[in-house]
């Protein structure tokens, strides 16, 4: 079609000037007789073009257009008919009464077998049909599923897949036909049939296993179908206990399939198995290794990408591929080369690092910034792994720092260097001198400012501080105001920390008093003023602590929004102060969380050729938080809106929701425990699953049942906030508030019951049958208040250092015999739950058959007390023996942690 | 129509196209009547190996073509179910003639037919063009079905004064009366 060719030249070509109203005018041609197919096709194309440009068609316009299009059924022109189907599908969601064309489409789908548009007709029919019409066309779809023509059969199968979502029971009746078409001659038809079969059977585990096993024997011709089988097999194994991998042998068998696609899918599936062992990995890695030398770039890319991912968790398993990967560094496809390099950096040993680095150097100029950043990140982790290589790495990093590159790239390099300085203190002076050189010629203010700040902090502690002063002062002379101001601050730090240099720095600062930018001048004035006063210096310069930025931000927003508060100044004293190290750790945590989110999980593609039906809406508020902190912010915002709860001050911690009912009961209730500085708030999220009843005035009656904790008696119930009306399936929230005078934090058990007035109502309207209701009560499960509820997990960079700093003097220790715990893994899981602390140094990862293990934990107890904890465990014949040792500035807190375990 | 086509048409070499609309309540026999004319006009030499698809209630509409008396008919076979009667109006504009099929055995619904008929005839698109209309008093083979005279009375047809109309008793199952009705319509259409 020459129309398409013209299109390629200009952007929108023929359609550049069209607008909706003109096109709709032109559409009158559809009513003319005889029909001019060429002209009509062009007009239809224009309408589709407008629709694809997101032009809005109002219902009436769409309906009128639709009805004039129906007249085009008069023409037998095949391309025109196909355009008509396309338009029907596009308009089916906007226009009214689209089922008007049902009979016409059924006629087309049953046309003589040499008509090529039968498949198109089926797809359009499925699109316009609704559940009420499905019965009428059922017979024809069943027939089409087993049609001899594979494209007709495929169209029927794919349409059925779409219909399945809303008409599960009807489509299930077609299982026999679907089964038959799995053996169709057309490979794609096999694939579609298998996909539909799986949808029909997916909740019947045994049936899926049989499906996989039956078709694994090689009767299928479609490689895509085998890929689906592999995914189904993985799904089955996902629910199995690790160790019993019933379908692993099938996966392994597919590694020898004649289609590369199947081999790759199987290999990738094995790499993705949960807790995969090196024995299981071996054949998969070998298969991927073969792909690395394949002549097709797509295969090489797929293989190296999968290996690269695997290398993050199982570097040793990927190690045998090192030689092949090294050859890929020179691959003409630079994406492959980048993955090869970064994978090698993960799997390589110390000896190979030098050689690799040399190769990378040659290679950096050929790839884009985006890939360069990947390489830089890999080098950064490598450097941390092999500290002995740091000078080599730093040399490399400082070299590339001088190369051309955008901000993100340069920032990645600077980040990497800063990271290395932080983790390998010996590298500091060497790295600083490189950074000094970099700022001599740095076009990015942000980076220059960060480096100057670092020089100010670290420079004074080096062996020859004076040499940095020159670099810094050069900035004052040569740079713009932002950088000059940062340089002034850095200089001041040298003066504070090094009395012997103070006078010289003062001279330099004095010169800055003439600067033409007031920020620079102001800083110089301030520093000159305080430099000789030890107390002032401590307060303004040497102080390494900072405010917790997220809570400062939240408090400021609260303040700005609260008109009444404006009469007095913002009170910063309530904002938590944290150390520089904590601030850094928090930033690192956010960065990792973001990185993890950015990597889409491969698992999400499993399950079938079409995305599965939308999942039901989460019942409880904040049920799918991306991180615990986000959920807590959501809760805080919700409570802020309730007058009775608004004045409770800042929220320390919110627990995860605890289920207080079975999931299939009349009322579904879960509880979130919130700890405020002087209060406890219990948030009960309730759902009424009975469509014929309406609950009013729903109260939660909470009673303190038992506690071994003397402090529990201090708890006093303050108020209870009921749910006014709990309508079928619409969640509601009730609150109960306890005050904890003096900040007591007892552990305790509460009994809970719902008390409410029930009214029977009409299921369809939700209107109560009568105004009269009766009172009723519904018992809930008991709720425990535990140590973890008062504990915030807190990331610390160096467990050992903190542990030693706190010292033995503060230590509390206890040994327990856990007789009912069968493995170290289970013990670790229990401890994490009981204590609610952050596992450090990856100590929550337990080897499969470990018999001994040490879990390191850190946290902040309510009130802001830091606590770290070491749990050593040994697996014996009669369970796990556990020694818990806690250190904290407040021994009471340590005691609470240790006691929480029993 | 170009001069050449017009010339050929007069000679009867090229058939003139006409477009008609076939209306009536559901189950009255519209689709069965059309099927009869299609069967009659297709070349009998190649009887299709498979039997024609069974007649099922029409959903929406179906477009059929057949030749009759030197005319090439394009027929919009509309569904008579209540839900679709509202939608007939989309097809009034370019129709040359109307066929109205009534189930003469269904006396209970004559009142419904009357109401629908008059609402169609009073639609403004049909008010302007005085196209002819033929009524089939269908299912005359059934015991006790109404005669055309009775139908005229039941539907008040004598009040149609602004257009030509005719009524014939027919049976779609044995073909009786169908030709007479369509012949009359073809004659009307040729005159125009
Ligand atoms: N006895 C008898 N039965 C008939 C006659 N004409 C049609 N039928 C039957 O009546 C039923 C309905 O016929 P259709 O042609 O589907 O009716 P329709 O008017 O197209 O119905 P819709 O498409 O729903 O509007 C079928 O079972 C026909 O076999 C007739 O003249 N005599
Ligand atoms: Mg019909």
Coordinates of C-alpha atoms in Angstrom, one line a residue, chain A residues 222-719:
Chain A
X222 CA 5.6 -24.7 19.4
X223 CA 8.6 -23.5 21.4
X224 CA 6.5 -20.8 22.9
X225 CA 4.2 -23.5 24.3
X226 CA 7.2 -25.2 26.0
X227 CA 8.2 -21.9 27.5
X228 CA 4.7 -21.7 29.0
X229 CA 5.1 -25.2 30.4
X230 CA 8.3 -24.2 32.0
X231 CA 6.6 -21.3 33.7
X232 CA 3.7 -23.5 34.9
X233 CA 6.3 -26.0 36.3
X234 CA 8.0 -23.2 38.2
X235 CA 4.6 -22.0 39.6
X236 CA 4.0 -25.5 40.9
X237 CA 7.3 -25.7 42.5
X238 CA 7.0 -22.3 44.1
X239 CA 4.4 -23.7 46.5
X240 CA 6.6 -26.7 47.3
X241 CA 8.8 -27.1 50.3
X242 CA 12.4 -26.3 49.2
X243 CA 14.2 -29.6 48.8
X244 CA 11.3 -31.4 47.1
X245 CA 11.5 -30.1 43.6
X246 CA 9.2 -32.5 41.9
X247 CA 9.5 -31.0 38.4
X248 CA 13.1 -30.1 38.4
X249 CA 14.0 -33.1 36.1
X250 CA 11.7 -31.7 33.5
X251 CA 13.4 -28.4 33.5
X252 CA 16.7 -30.1 33.2
X253 CA 15.5 -32.1 30.3
X254 CA 14.4 -29.0 28.5
X255 CA 18.0 -27.7 28.7
X256 CA 18.6 -30.1 25.8
X257 CA 15.7 -29.0 23.7
X258 CA 16.2 -28.3 20.1
X259 CA 14.9 -24.7 20.3
X260 CA 17.2 -22.2 21.9
X261 CA 14.2 -20.3 23.2
X262 CA 13.1 -23.3 25.3
X263 CA 16.7 -24.0 26.5
X264 CA 17.0 -20.4 27.6
X265 CA 13.7 -20.3 29.3
X266 CA 14.5 -23.5 31.2
X267 CA 18.0 -22.2 32.2
X268 CA 16.5 -18.9 33.4
X269 CA 13.8 -20.7 35.3
X270 CA 16.4 -22.8 37.1
X271 CA 18.5 -19.8 38.0
X272 CA 15.3 -18.2 39.5
X273 CA 14.3 -21.2 41.7
X274 CA 14.0 -20.2 45.3
X275 CA 17.0 -21.3 47.4
X276 CA 18.6 -22.9 44.3
X277 CA 21.5 -25.2 45.1
X278 CA 24.8 -25.2 43.2
X279 CA 24.1 -28.7 42.0
X280 CA 20.8 -27.6 40.5
X281 CA 22.4 -24.6 38.9
X282 CA 25.2 -26.5 37.3
X283 CA 23.5 -27.8 34.1
X284 CA 21.6 -24.5 33.6
X285 CA 24.8 -22.5 33.8
X286 CA 26.5 -24.9 31.4
X287 CA 23.6 -24.3 28.9
X288 CA 23.9 -20.5 29.3
X289 CA 27.7 -20.8 28.8
X290 CA 27.1 -22.4 25.4
X291 CA 24.9 -19.5 24.5
X292 CA 27.6 -17.1 25.3
X293 CA 29.4 -18.3 22.2
X294 CA 26.4 -18.4 20.0
X295 CA 26.5 -16.3 16.8
X296 CA 23.1 -14.7 17.5
X297 CA 23.5 -11.5 19.6
X298 CA 20.0 -11.9 21.2
X299 CA 21.0 -15.2 22.7
X300 CA 24.4 -14.0 23.9
X301 CA 22.6 -11.0 25.4
X302 CA 20.0 -13.1 27.1
X303 CA 22.5 -15.5 28.5
X304 CA 24.9 -12.9 29.8
X305 CA 22.1 -10.9 31.4
X306 CA 20.8 -13.9 33.3
X307 CA 24.3 -14.8 34.4
X308 CA 24.9 -11.3 35.5
X309 CA 21.8 -11.5 37.7
X310 CA 22.8 -14.9 39.0
X311 CA 26.3 -13.6 39.9
X312 CA 24.8 -11.3 42.4
X313 CA 23.6 -14.2 44.5
X314 CA 25.7 -17.1 43.4
X315 CA 29.0 -15.8 42.0
X316 CA 30.7 -19.1 42.5
X317 CA 28.2 -20.8 40.2
X318 CA 29.0 -18.4 37.4
X319 CA 32.7 -18.6 37.9
X320 CA 33.2 -21.4 35.3
X321 CA 32.0 -19.0 32.5
X322 CA 34.7 -16.5 33.2
X323 CA 36.8 -17.3 30.2
X324 CA 33.9 -17.0 27.8
X325 CA 32.7 -13.8 29.4
X326 CA 36.2 -12.3 29.0
X327 CA 35.9 -12.9 25.3
X328 CA 32.6 -11.1 25.3
X329 CA 34.3 -7.9 26.5
X330 CA 35.2 -7.3 22.8
X331 CA 31.8 -8.2 21.6
X332 CA 30.6 -5.8 18.9
X333 CA 27.4 -5.4 20.8
X334 CA 28.3 -3.1 23.6
X335 CA 25.3 -4.0 25.8
X336 CA 26.6 -7.5 25.9
X337 CA 30.1 -6.3 26.6
X338 CA 28.9 -4.2 29.5
X339 CA 27.1 -7.1 31.1
X340 CA 30.1 -9.3 30.6
X341 CA 32.4 -6.8 32.3
X342 CA 30.1 -6.2 35.3
X343 CA 29.5 -9.9 35.7
X344 CA 33.2 -10.6 35.6
X345 CA 33.7 -8.0 38.2
X346 CA 31.4 -9.9 40.5
X347 CA 32.8 -13.4 39.8
X348 CA 36.4 -12.5 39.3
X349 CA 39.1 -13.3 41.9
X350 CA 41.7 -10.9 43.1
X351 CA 44.3 -12.1 40.5
X352 CA 42.2 -11.3 37.5
X353 CA 41.2 -7.8 38.6
X354 CA 44.3 -6.2 37.1
X355 CA 43.7 -7.7 33.7
X356 CA 40.0 -6.8 33.8
X357 CA 40.7 -3.2 34.7
X358 CA 43.0 -2.8 31.8
X359 CA 40.3 -4.1 29.5
X360 CA 37.7 -1.9 30.9
X361 CA 39.9 1.2 30.4
X362 CA 40.0 0.5 26.7
X363 CA 36.3 -0.1 26.6
X364 CA 34.9 2.9 28.6
X365 CA 35.1 5.3 25.6
X366 CA 32.9 3.1 23.5
X367 CA 29.8 2.9 25.7
X368 CA 27.1 5.4 26.7
X369 CA 26.9 7.1 30.1
X370 CA 24.2 4.8 31.1
X371 CA 26.3 1.7 30.8
X372 CA 29.3 3.5 32.2
X373 CA 27.3 4.0 35.4
X374 CA 26.7 0.3 35.6
X375 CA 30.4 -0.4 35.2
X376 CA 31.3 2.2 37.9
X377 CA 28.8 0.6 40.3
X378 CA 30.4 -2.8 39.7
X379 CA 33.8 -1.4 40.3
X380 CA 32.7 0.2 43.5
X381 CA 31.5 -3.1 44.9
X382 CA 34.6 -4.9 43.7
X383 CA 36.8 -2.4 45.5
X384 CA 35.0 -3.1 48.7
X385 CA 35.5 -6.8 48.1
X386 CA 39.2 -6.6 47.5
X387 CA 40.6 -3.7 49.5
X388 CA 44.1 -4.5 48.4
X389 CA 43.2 -3.3 44.9
X390 CA 42.0 0.1 46.0
X391 CA 44.9 2.1 44.6
X392 CA 44.3 0.5 41.2
X393 CA 40.6 1.2 41.4
X394 CA 41.1 4.7 42.6
X395 CA 43.5 5.4 39.8
X396 CA 40.9 4.1 37.4
X397 CA 38.1 6.1 38.9
X398 CA 40.1 9.3 38.9
X399 CA 41.1 8.8 35.3
X400 CA 37.5 8.4 34.2
X401 CA 36.6 11.3 36.3
X402 CA 38.7 13.4 34.0
X403 CA 36.9 12.0 30.9
X404 CA 34.0 13.7 29.2
X405 CA 30.7 12.8 30.7
X406 CA 27.3 14.0 32.0
X407 CA 26.4 14.8 35.5
X408 CA 24.9 11.4 36.4
X409 CA 28.0 9.6 35.3
X410 CA 30.3 12.0 37.2
X411 CA 28.1 11.7 40.2
X412 CA 28.4 7.9 40.1
X413 CA 32.1 8.2 40.1
X414 CA 32.3 10.6 42.9
X415 CA 29.8 8.5 44.9
X416 CA 32.0 5.5 44.3
X417 CA 35.1 7.3 45.5
X418 CA 33.3 8.6 48.6
X419 CA 32.1 5.1 49.3
X420 CA 35.6 3.8 49.1
X421 CA 37.0 6.5 51.4
X422 CA 34.3 5.6 53.9
X423 CA 34.9 1.9 53.9
X424 CA 38.6 1.8 53.4
X425 CA 40.1 4.5 55.6
X426 CA 43.6 3.8 54.3
X427 CA 42.6 5.0 50.9
X428 CA 41.5 8.4 52.1
X429 CA 44.5 10.6 51.4
X430 CA 45.1 9.1 48.0
X431 CA 41.4 9.6 47.1
X432 CA 41.3 13.1 48.4
X433 CA 44.1 14.2 46.3
X434 CA 42.4 12.9 43.3
X435 CA 39.2 14.7 44.2
X436 CA 41.2 17.9 44.7
X437 CA 42.4 17.7 41.2
X438 CA 39.0 17.0 39.9
X439 CA 37.5 20.2 41.4
X440 CA 40.2 22.2 39.8
X441 CA 38.2 21.7 36.6
X442 CA 34.7 20.6 37.5
X443 CA 31.7 22.0 35.6
X444 CA 29.1 20.6 38.1
X445 CA 28.5 22.8 41.1
X446 CA 26.8 20.2 43.0
X447 CA 29.8 17.9 42.8
X448 CA 32.2 20.6 43.6
X449 CA 30.2 21.6 46.7
X450 CA 30.0 18.0 47.9
X451 CA 33.8 17.5 47.5
X452 CA 34.6 20.8 49.3
X453 CA 32.4 19.7 52.1
X454 CA 34.2 16.4 52.3
X455 CA 37.6 18.1 52.2
X456 CA 36.5 20.3 55.1
X457 CA 35.5 17.3 57.1
X458 CA 38.3 14.9 56.3
X459 CA 41.1 17.2 55.3
X460 CA 42.0 18.3 58.9
X461 CA 42.4 14.7 60.0
X462 CA 45.0 13.9 57.4
X463 CA 48.8 13.9 57.8
X464 CA 49.4 17.0 55.8
X465 CA 46.3 19.2 56.0
X466 CA 47.9 22.3 54.7
X467 CA 48.1 21.1 51.2
X468 CA 44.3 21.0 50.9
X469 CA 44.0 24.6 52.0
X470 CA 45.6 25.7 48.8
X471 CA 43.2 23.7 46.7
X472 CA 40.2 25.0 48.6
X473 CA 41.3 28.6 48.5
X474 CA 41.9 28.4 44.7
X475 CA 38.1 27.8 44.5
X476 CA 37.5 31.0 46.4
X477 CA 39.4 32.9 43.8
X478 CA 38.2 31.1 40.7
X479 CA 34.7 29.9 41.1
X480 CA 31.1 31.1 41.1
X481 CA 29.3 32.1 44.3
X482 CA 27.8 28.7 45.2
X483 CA 31.2 27.0 45.2
X484 CA 32.9 29.9 46.8
X485 CA 30.5 29.7 49.8
X486 CA 31.2 26.0 50.2
X487 CA 34.9 26.7 50.0
X488 CA 34.6 29.2 52.8
X489 CA 32.9 26.7 55.0
X490 CA 35.5 24.1 54.3
X491 CA 38.3 26.5 55.2
X492 CA 36.7 27.3 58.5
X493 CA 36.8 23.7 59.5
X494 CA 40.5 23.6 59.1
X495 CA 40.8 26.6 61.3
X496 CA 38.7 25.1 64.0
X497 CA 40.3 21.7 64.1
X498 CA 43.9 22.8 63.6
X499 CA 44.9 25.6 65.9
X500 CA 48.4 25.8 64.3
X501 CA 46.9 26.8 61.0
X502 CA 44.2 29.0 62.4
X503 CA 45.9 32.3 61.8
X504 CA 46.7 31.6 58.2
X505 CA 43.2 30.6 57.5
X506 CA 41.9 33.7 59.2
X507 CA 43.9 35.7 56.7
X508 CA 42.2 33.9 53.9
X509 CA 38.8 34.3 55.4
X510 CA 39.4 38.0 55.9
X511 CA 40.0 38.3 52.2
X512 CA 36.6 36.8 51.6
X513 CA 35.0 39.7 53.4
X514 CA 35.3 41.6 50.2
X515 CA 33.4 39.1 48.1
X516 CA 30.7 40.6 46.0
X517 CA 28.2 37.8 47.0
X518 CA 26.6 38.3 50.4
X519 CA 26.3 34.5 51.2
X520 CA 30.0 34.2 50.8
X521 CA 30.6 37.3 52.9
X522 CA 28.1 36.3 55.6
X523 CA 29.8 32.9 56.0
X524 CA 33.2 34.5 56.3
X525 CA 32.0 37.0 58.9
X526 CA 30.3 34.3 60.9
X527 CA 33.3 32.0 60.9
X528 CA 35.7 34.8 61.8
X529 CA 33.4 35.7 64.7
X530 CA 33.2 32.2 66.2
X531 CA 36.6 30.7 65.3
X532 CA 38.3 31.7 68.5
X533 CA 35.5 30.8 70.8
X534 CA 35.7 27.1 71.6
X535 CA 32.1 26.7 72.7
X536 CA 30.6 28.4 69.7
X537 CA 32.8 26.3 67.4
X538 CA 31.6 23.1 69.0
X539 CA 28.0 24.2 68.5
X540 CA 28.2 25.5 64.9
X541 CA 31.0 23.7 63.3
X542 CA 32.2 20.6 65.0
X543 CA 28.8 19.2 65.7
X544 CA 28.3 16.2 63.4
X545 CA 24.7 15.6 64.3
X546 CA 21.8 16.6 62.1
X547 CA 18.0 16.6 62.1
X548 CA 16.1 13.6 60.8
X549 CA 15.1 15.1 57.5
X550 CA 11.9 13.2 56.8
X551 CA 10.5 14.1 60.2
X552 CA 11.7 17.7 60.0
X553 CA 9.9 17.9 56.7
X554 CA 6.7 16.4 58.1
X555 CA 6.8 18.8 61.0
X556 CA 7.3 21.8 58.8
X557 CA 4.5 20.8 56.6
X558 CA 2.3 20.4 59.7
X559 CA 3.4 23.8 60.9
X560 CA 2.8 25.6 57.6
X561 CA -0.7 24.1 57.3
X562 CA -1.7 24.9 60.8
X563 CA -2.8 28.6 60.9
X564 CA -3.2 28.6 64.6
X565 CA 0.4 27.6 65.2
X566 CA 1.8 30.6 63.3
X567 CA 1.6 32.9 66.3
X568 CA 4.6 31.2 67.8
X569 CA 7.8 30.2 66.1
X570 CA 8.4 26.7 64.8
X571 CA 9.7 24.5 67.6
X572 CA 12.6 22.5 66.3
X573 CA 13.3 20.8 69.5
X574 CA 10.7 18.1 68.9
X575 CA 12.5 16.9 65.7
X576 CA 14.7 13.9 66.4
X577 CA 18.4 14.6 66.1
X578 CA 20.4 11.9 64.5
X579 CA 24.1 11.4 64.0
X580 CA 25.8 11.9 60.7
X581 CA 26.3 8.1 60.5
X582 CA 22.6 7.5 61.0
X583 CA 21.7 10.0 58.3
X584 CA 24.1 8.3 55.9
X585 CA 22.7 4.9 56.8
X586 CA 19.1 6.0 56.2
X587 CA 20.1 7.4 52.8
X588 CA 21.8 4.2 51.9
X589 CA 18.6 2.3 52.9
X590 CA 16.4 4.5 50.7
X591 CA 18.9 4.1 47.8
X592 CA 18.8 0.3 48.0
X593 CA 15.1 0.2 48.3
X594 CA 14.8 2.4 45.2
X595 CA 17.3 0.1 43.4
X596 CA 15.3 -2.9 44.3
X597 CA 12.1 -1.4 43.1
X598 CA 13.8 -0.5 39.8
X599 CA 14.6 -4.1 39.0
X600 CA 11.4 -5.6 37.7
X601 CA 11.0 -9.2 39.0
X602 CA 11.0 -11.8 36.4
X603 CA 8.3 -13.7 38.2
X604 CA 5.7 -11.2 37.3
X605 CA 5.7 -12.5 33.8
X606 CA 4.6 -15.9 34.8
X607 CA 1.1 -17.3 34.8
X608 CA -0.2 -17.2 31.3
X609 CA -0.1 -15.3 28.1
X610 CA -2.5 -12.6 29.3
X611 CA -2.2 -10.8 32.6
X612 CA -4.4 -12.4 35.2
X613 CA -7.6 -10.8 36.4
X614 CA -7.2 -7.8 38.5
X615 CA -6.5 -8.7 42.1
X616 CA -9.1 -7.8 44.6
X617 CA -8.8 -4.5 46.3
X618 CA -6.8 -4.7 49.5
X619 CA -9.1 -4.5 52.5
X620 CA -7.0 -2.8 55.1
X621 CA -5.7 0.7 54.7
X622 CA -2.1 0.6 53.5
X623 CA -2.2 -3.1 52.9
X624 CA 0.4 -2.9 50.1
X625 CA 3.0 -0.4 51.3
X626 CA 6.2 -0.4 49.3
X627 CA 8.1 0.0 52.6
X628 CA 7.2 0.0 56.2
X629 CA 7.9 3.7 56.5
X630 CA 5.4 4.5 53.8
X631 CA 2.7 2.6 55.5
X632 CA 3.4 4.4 58.8
X633 CA 3.2 7.8 57.0
X634 CA -0.2 6.7 55.6
X635 CA -1.4 5.7 59.1
X636 CA -0.1 8.9 60.6
X637 CA -1.9 11.0 58.0
X638 CA -5.1 9.1 58.5
X639 CA -5.0 9.6 62.3
X640 CA -4.1 13.2 61.9
X641 CA -7.6 13.7 60.3
X642 CA -9.4 12.4 63.4
X643 CA -9.8 15.1 66.0
X644 CA -9.6 12.7 68.9
X645 CA -6.3 11.4 67.7
X646 CA -4.7 14.5 66.3
X647 CA -3.2 15.7 69.5
X648 CA -1.2 12.6 70.4
X649 CA 2.1 13.9 69.2
X650 CA 4.5 12.1 67.0
X651 CA 4.1 8.5 66.0
X652 CA 7.1 6.4 67.0
X653 CA 6.1 3.1 65.4
X654 CA 3.2 1.3 63.7
X655 CA 3.2 -2.5 63.8
X656 CA 2.3 -4.7 60.8
X657 CA -1.4 -5.6 60.7
X658 CA -2.3 -8.6 63.0
X659 CA -5.3 -10.7 61.9
X660 CA -7.8 -11.1 64.7
X661 CA -10.2 -13.3 62.7
X662 CA -10.0 -16.1 60.2
X663 CA -10.2 -14.7 56.7
X664 CA -13.5 -16.5 55.8
X665 CA -15.6 -15.3 58.7
X666 CA -18.6 -13.0 58.9
X667 CA -16.5 -10.1 60.0
X668 CA -12.8 -9.7 59.1
X669 CA -10.8 -7.7 61.6
X670 CA -7.1 -6.9 61.7
X671 CA -5.3 -4.6 64.2
X672 CA -2.4 -2.2 63.8
X673 CA -0.7 -1.1 67.0
X674 CA 0.7 2.4 67.1
X675 CA 3.1 3.7 69.7
X676 CA 3.0 7.4 70.5
X677 CA 5.1 9.1 73.1
X678 CA 2.5 8.9 75.9
X679 CA -0.1 6.7 74.2
X680 CA -0.9 3.5 72.5
X681 CA -3.4 3.5 69.7
X682 CA -5.0 0.3 68.5
X683 CA -6.4 0.6 65.0
X684 CA -9.0 -2.0 64.1
X685 CA -9.7 -2.4 60.4
X686 CA -13.0 -4.1 60.1
X687 CA -14.9 -5.5 57.1
X688 CA -18.4 -6.9 57.1
X689 CA -18.7 -9.8 54.6
X690 CA -22.5 -10.3 55.0
X691 CA -24.4 -8.6 52.2
X692 CA -27.6 -8.8 54.1
X693 CA -26.6 -7.0 57.2
X694 CA -25.6 -3.5 58.2
X695 CA -23.7 -2.8 61.4
X696 CA -24.0 0.4 63.3
X697 CA -22.1 1.9 66.2
X698 CA -19.4 -0.7 66.0
X699 CA -17.2 -0.6 69.1
X700 CA -14.2 -2.7 70.0
X701 CA -14.2 -3.7 73.6
X702 CA -10.7 -4.3 74.7
X703 CA -9.7 -5.7 78.1
X704 CA -6.2 -6.2 79.5
X705 CA -6.2 -10.0 80.2
X706 CA -2.8 -11.1 81.5
X707 CA 0.6 -9.6 81.9
X708 CA 3.7 -10.6 83.7
X709 CA 4.8 -7.1 83.4
X710 CA 4.2 -4.9 86.4
X711 CA 4.1 -1.8 84.2
X712 CA 0.9 -3.1 82.5
X713 CA -1.2 -1.9 85.4
X714 CA -0.2 1.6 84.5
X715 CA -2.0 1.4 81.2
X716 CA -5.4 3.2 81.2
X717 CA -8.0 3.1 78.5
X718 CA -8.6 6.7 77.4
X719 CA -11.1 6.5 74.7

